XYZ file of C-alpha atoms in Angstrom:
398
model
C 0.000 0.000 0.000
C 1.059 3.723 -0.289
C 0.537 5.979 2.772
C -2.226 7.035 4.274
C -1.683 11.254 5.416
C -2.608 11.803 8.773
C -4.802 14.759 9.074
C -4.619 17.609 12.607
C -0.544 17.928 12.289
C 1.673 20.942 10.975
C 3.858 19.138 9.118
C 3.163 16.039 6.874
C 2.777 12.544 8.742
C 2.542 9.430 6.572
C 0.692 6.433 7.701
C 1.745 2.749 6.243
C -1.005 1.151 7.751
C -5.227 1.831 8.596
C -4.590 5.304 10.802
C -8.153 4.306 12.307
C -6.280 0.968 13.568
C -3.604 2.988 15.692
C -4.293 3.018 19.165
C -5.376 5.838 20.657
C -2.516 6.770 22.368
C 0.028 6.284 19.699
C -2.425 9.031 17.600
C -1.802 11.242 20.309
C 2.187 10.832 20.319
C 2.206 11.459 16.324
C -0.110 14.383 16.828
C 2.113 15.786 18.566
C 5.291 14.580 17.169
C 3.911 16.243 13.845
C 2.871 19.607 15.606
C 6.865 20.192 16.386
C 8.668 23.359 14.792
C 11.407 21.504 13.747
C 9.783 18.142 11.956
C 10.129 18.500 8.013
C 8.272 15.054 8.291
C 7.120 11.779 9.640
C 6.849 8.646 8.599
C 4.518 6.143 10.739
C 5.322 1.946 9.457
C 2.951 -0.393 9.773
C 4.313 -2.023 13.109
C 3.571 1.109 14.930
C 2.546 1.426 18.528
C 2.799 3.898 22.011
C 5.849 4.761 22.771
C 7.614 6.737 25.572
C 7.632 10.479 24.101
C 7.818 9.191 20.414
C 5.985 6.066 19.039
C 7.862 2.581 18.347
C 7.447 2.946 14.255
C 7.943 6.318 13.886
C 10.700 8.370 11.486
C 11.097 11.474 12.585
C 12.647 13.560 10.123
C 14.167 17.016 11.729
C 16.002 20.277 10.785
C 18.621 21.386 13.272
C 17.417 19.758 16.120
C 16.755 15.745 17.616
C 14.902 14.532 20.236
C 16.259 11.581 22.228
C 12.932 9.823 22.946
C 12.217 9.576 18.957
C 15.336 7.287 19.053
C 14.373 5.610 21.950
C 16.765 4.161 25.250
C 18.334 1.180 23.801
C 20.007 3.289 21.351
C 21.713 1.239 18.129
C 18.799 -2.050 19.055
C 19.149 -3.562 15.803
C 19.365 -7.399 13.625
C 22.027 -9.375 12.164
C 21.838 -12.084 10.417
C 24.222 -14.696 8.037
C 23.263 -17.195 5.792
C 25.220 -20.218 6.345
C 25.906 -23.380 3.989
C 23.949 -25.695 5.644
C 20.349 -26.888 4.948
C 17.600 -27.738 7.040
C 19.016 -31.430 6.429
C 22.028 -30.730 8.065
C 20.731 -29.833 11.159
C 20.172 -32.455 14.253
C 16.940 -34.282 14.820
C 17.165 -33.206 18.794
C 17.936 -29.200 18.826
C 17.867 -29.337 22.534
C 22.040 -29.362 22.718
C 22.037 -26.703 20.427
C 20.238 -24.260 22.104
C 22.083 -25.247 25.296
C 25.415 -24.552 23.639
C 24.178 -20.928 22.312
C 23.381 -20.382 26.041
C 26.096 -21.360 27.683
C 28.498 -18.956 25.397
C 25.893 -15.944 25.142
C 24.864 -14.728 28.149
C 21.571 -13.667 28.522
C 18.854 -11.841 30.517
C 20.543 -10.073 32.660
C 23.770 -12.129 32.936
C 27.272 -10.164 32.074
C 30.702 -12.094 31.272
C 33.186 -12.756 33.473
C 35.592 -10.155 31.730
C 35.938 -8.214 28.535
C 35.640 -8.894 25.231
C 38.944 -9.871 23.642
C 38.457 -9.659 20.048
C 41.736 -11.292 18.902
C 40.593 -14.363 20.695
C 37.215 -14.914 18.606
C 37.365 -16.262 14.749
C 35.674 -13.969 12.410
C 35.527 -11.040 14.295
C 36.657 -7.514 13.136
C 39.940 -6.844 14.684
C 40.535 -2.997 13.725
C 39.253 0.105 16.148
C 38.655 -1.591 19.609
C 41.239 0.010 21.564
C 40.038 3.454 20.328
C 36.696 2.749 20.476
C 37.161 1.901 24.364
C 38.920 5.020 24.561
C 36.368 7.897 23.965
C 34.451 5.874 27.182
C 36.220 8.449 29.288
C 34.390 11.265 26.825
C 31.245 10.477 27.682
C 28.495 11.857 29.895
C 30.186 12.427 33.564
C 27.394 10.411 35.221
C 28.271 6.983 33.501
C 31.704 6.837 34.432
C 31.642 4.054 36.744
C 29.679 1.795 34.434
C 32.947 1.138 32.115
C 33.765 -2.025 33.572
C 30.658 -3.200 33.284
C 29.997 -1.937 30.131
C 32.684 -4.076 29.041
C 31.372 -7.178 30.232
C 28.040 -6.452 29.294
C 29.191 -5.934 25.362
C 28.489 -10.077 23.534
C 25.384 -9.897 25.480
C 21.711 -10.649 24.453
C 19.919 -8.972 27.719
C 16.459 -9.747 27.801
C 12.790 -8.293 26.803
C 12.192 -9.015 23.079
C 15.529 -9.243 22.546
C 16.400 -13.053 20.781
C 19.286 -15.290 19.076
C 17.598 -18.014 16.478
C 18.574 -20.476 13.787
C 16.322 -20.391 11.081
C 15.431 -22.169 8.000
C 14.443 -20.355 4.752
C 10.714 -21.253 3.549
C 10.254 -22.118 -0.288
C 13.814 -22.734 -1.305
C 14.572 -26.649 -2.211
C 17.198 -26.868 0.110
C 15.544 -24.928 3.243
C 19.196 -23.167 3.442
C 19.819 -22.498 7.769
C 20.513 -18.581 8.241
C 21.952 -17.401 12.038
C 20.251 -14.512 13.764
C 20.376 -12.396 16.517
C 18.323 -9.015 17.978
C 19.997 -6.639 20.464
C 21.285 -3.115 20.742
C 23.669 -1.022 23.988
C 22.669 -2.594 27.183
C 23.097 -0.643 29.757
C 25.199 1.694 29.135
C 22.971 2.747 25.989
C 20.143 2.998 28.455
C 22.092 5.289 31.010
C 23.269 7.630 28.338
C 19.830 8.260 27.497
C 17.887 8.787 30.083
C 20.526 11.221 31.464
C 20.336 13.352 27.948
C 16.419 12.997 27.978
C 17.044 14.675 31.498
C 19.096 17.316 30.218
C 16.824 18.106 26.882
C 13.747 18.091 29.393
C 14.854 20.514 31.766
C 16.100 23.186 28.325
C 14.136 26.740 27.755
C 13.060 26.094 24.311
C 11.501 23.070 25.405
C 9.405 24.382 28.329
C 5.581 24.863 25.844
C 6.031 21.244 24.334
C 2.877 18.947 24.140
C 4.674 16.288 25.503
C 7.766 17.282 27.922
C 9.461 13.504 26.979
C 9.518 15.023 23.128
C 12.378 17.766 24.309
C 15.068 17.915 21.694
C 18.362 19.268 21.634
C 19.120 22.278 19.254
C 22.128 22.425 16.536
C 25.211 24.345 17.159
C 24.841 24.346 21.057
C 26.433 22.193 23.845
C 23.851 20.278 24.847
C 23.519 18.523 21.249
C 27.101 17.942 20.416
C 27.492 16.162 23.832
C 24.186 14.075 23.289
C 25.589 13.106 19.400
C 29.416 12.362 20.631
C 27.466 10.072 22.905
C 24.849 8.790 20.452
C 27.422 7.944 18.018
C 29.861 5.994 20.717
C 26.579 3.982 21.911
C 25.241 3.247 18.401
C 28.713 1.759 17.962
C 28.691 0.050 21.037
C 25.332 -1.941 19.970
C 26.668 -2.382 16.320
C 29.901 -4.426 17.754
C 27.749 -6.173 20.947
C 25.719 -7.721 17.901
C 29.266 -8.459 15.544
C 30.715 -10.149 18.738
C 27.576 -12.311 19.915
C 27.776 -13.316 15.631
C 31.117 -14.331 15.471
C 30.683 -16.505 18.795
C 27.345 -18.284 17.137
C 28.985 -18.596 14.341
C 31.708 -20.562 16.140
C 29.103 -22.400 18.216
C 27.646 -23.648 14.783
C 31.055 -24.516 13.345
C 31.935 -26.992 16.300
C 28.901 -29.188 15.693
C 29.382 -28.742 11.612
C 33.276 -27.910 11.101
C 32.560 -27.909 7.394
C 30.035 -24.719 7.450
C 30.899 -21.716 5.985
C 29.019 -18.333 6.240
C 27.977 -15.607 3.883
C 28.450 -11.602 4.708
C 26.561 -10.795 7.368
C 23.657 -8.051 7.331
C 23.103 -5.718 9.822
C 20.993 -3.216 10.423
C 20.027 -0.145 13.419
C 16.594 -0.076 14.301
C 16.686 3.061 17.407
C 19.044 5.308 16.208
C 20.164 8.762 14.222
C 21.631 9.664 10.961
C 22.511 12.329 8.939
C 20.206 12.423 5.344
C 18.855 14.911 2.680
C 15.741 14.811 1.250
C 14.317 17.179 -1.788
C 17.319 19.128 -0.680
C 17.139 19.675 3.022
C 19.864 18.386 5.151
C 17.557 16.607 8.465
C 18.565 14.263 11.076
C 16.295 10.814 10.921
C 15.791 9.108 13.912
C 14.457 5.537 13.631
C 12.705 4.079 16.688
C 11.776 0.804 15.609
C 12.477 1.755 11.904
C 15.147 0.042 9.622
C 17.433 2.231 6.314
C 15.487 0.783 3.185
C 17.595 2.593 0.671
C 17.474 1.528 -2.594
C 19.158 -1.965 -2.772
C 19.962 -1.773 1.158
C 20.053 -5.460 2.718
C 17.716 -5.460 6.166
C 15.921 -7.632 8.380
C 12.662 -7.434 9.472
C 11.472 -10.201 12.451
C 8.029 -11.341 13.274
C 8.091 -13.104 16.592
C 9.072 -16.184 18.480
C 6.741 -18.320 16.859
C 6.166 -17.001 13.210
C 9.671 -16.347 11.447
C 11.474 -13.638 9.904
C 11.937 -11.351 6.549
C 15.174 -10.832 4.421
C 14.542 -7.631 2.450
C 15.803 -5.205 0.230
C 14.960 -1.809 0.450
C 13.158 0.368 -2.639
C 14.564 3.717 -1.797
C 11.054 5.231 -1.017
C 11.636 8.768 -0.305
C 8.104 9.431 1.091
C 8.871 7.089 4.143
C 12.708 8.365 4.471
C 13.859 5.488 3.157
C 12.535 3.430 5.723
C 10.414 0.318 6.601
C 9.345 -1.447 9.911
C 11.686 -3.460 12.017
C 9.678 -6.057 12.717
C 5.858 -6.848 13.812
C 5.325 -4.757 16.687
C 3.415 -5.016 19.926
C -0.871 -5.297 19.463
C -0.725 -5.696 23.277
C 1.591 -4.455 26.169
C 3.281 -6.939 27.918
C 1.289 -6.628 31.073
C -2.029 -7.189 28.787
C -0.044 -10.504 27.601
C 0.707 -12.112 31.481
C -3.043 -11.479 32.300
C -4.334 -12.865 28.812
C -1.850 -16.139 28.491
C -0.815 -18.950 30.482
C 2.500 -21.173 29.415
C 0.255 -23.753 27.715
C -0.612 -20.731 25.115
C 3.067 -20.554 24.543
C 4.070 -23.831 24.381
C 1.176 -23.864 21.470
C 1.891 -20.954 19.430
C 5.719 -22.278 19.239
C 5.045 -25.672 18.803
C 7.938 -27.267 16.306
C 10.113 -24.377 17.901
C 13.333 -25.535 20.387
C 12.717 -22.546 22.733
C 11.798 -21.529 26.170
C 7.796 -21.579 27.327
C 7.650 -20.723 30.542
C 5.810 -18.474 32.634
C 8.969 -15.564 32.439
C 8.316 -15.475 28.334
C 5.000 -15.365 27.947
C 4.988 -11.594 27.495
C 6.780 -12.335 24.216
C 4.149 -15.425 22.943
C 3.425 -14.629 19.102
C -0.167 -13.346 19.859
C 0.669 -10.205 21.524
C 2.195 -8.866 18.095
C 0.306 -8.142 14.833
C 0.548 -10.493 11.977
C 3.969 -10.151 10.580
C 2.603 -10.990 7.023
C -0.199 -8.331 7.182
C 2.789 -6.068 8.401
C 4.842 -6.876 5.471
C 1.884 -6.411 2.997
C 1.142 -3.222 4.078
C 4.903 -1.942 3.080
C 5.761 -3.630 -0.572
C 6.455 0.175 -1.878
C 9.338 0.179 0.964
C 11.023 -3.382 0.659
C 11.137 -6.303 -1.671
C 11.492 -9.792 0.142
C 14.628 -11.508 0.066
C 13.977 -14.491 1.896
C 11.071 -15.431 4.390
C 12.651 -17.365 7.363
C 10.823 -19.885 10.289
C 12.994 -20.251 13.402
C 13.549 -23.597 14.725
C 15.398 -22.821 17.751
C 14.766 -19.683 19.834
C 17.173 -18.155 22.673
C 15.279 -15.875 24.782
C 16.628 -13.502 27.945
């Protein structure tokens, strides 16, 4: 479908899905979003729901100015994925082991390893910037200073929350070829930086007649915003190599039960962060809270959830949604609505046939509290072409 405007806002919002279908709340947020001096645009995908400050969905494109709730706290949450050489055939009858073996090398929930990271001791991964990369640590925000150490241990963490590793199998090949994939973004220290520069954008003059104090933004040119982008940047890098590292180590999980696999480049993709674009000749800054690139010809990933399997895609370059499309099915309930709605043996139905976790401390993330990740996909074929439509067979949650 093409979008939808959404009427009652300044500047232009475009909606990817029914706008009568949004809840009420979310309406509100975009309302609002849209009634913002600064907005040249929005663009709402079809996975969108409430949000704090800005809705999960939302592309929020601005001149001179950001907000730090329109990229959300776990800034640089993205996918990655690899396609591996193995079929469907390959793998073992009893996937049990498996998924043991991913846990016991990933930590998850909220585990941490014993000590850093050492990237010369794990195969595959990139080797170059690390030691400059954990310098500028001591640049950032004052109040996250003591959090280095565990920043470092927390970085080749999953964490928990929606957050997932799987194995998957691609649907409607002849060989059902096994791809690797994982969802997660900064941890903790991602989450502290933000919520202290929320803080600081909240308590600014310009920002004192907003609709909705958590939609503060920081201004160009003054202090406030280059310290919240030097951060930004270091924490959005920080996610991007969390993922790379937690890769490299499934990939080497994989490789000691198969030593004769071999992987394809890897795709990865932000889905909560910043980045500088022009459009019809503005220079803006594009936040994407629960938004993926879709350039023309860009590679992304776009997950349903733990029960109903995944989307390769390529981006069409769509300039009326920023060049964007959704990152993944999104939430039709919150997870409290989803404890009081489903017991485990819900769970253990909707993922039947998948090697996963159904107990009572997941079943805020059982399939039916998301939309239909096929509808979602249908609604956005001017954004993305599929690539490859992917069922998980093993699941590692937090």
């Amino acid at each position: 479908m093409s979008f939808i405007p959404l009427p009652g806002t300044r500047a232009p919002v475009r909606v990817w899905t029914d706008p009568y279908t949004i809840e009420s709340q979310a309406a509100r947020q975009l309302r609002n979003i849209g009634s913002l001096p600064w907005v040249q645009g929005v663009a709402v995908m079809p996975d969108v729901h409430f949000g704090k400050g800005a809705t999960v969905g939302s592309v929020i494109a601005m001149r001179q100015a950001v907000s730090p709730a329109a990229v959300g706290v776990d800034i640089g949450c993205g996918m990655s994925a690899v396609r591996t050489s193995l079929t469907a055939a390959d793998l073992p009858d009893d996937l049990a082991p498996l998924r043991s073996a991913i846990e016991a090398r990933i930590p998850v929930g909220f585990a941490q390893r014993d000590d850093a990271v050492d990237p010369r001791r794990i195969r595959g991964l990139e080797q170059g910037g690390w030691d400059a990369f954990w310098r500028r640590f001591g640049d950032l925000h004052g109040g996250v200073a003591a959090l280095e150490t565990r920043a470092q241990r927390q970085l080749g963490t999953l964490g928990g929350g929606n957050h997932f590793i799987e194995v998957c199998v691609e649907q409607g090949g002849d060989d059902g070829r096994v791809w690797l994939m994982l969802h997660s973004g900064s941890r903790n220290i991602g989450k502290e930086l933000a919520e202290r520069h929320m803080a600081v954008a909240r308590g600014l003059p310009h920002n004192a007649d907003l609709p909705d104090r958590d939609l503060a933004v920081f201004l160009a040119g003054t202090p406030e915003m280059a310290a919240y982008r030097r951060d930004l940047w270091w924490a959005q890098e920080y996610a991007r190599r969390n993922r790379a590292v937690m890769l490299a180590v499934l990939c080497a999980v994989v490789r000691e039960s198969v030593p004769s696999v071999t992987f394809a480049e890897p795709i990865s993709c932000h889905h909560n962060y910043v980045a500088e674009e022009t459009y019809d000749g503005v220079e803006v800054l594009v936040t994407r809270k629960g938004a993926i690139r879709a350039g023309r010809g860009d590679l992304g990933i776009i997950p349903g959830s733990m029960g109903t399997g995944s989307y390769i895609v390529r981006g069409k370059g769509n300039p009326d949604a920023y060049c964007s499309a959704s990152h993944g099915a999104g939430r039709r309930m919150s997870r409290g609505q989803a404890k009081r709605t489903y017991t485990t043996a819900d769970i253990a139905r909707q993922t039947a046939g998948v090697e996963c976790r159904k107990d009572a401390g997941v079943v805020d993330e059982i399939p039916e509290a998301y939309k239909d990740i096929n509808q979602v996909m249908a609604q956005q074929q001017d954004l993305v072409e599929v690539v490859a439509h992917l069922k998980q067979v093993i699941c590692v949650k937090g």
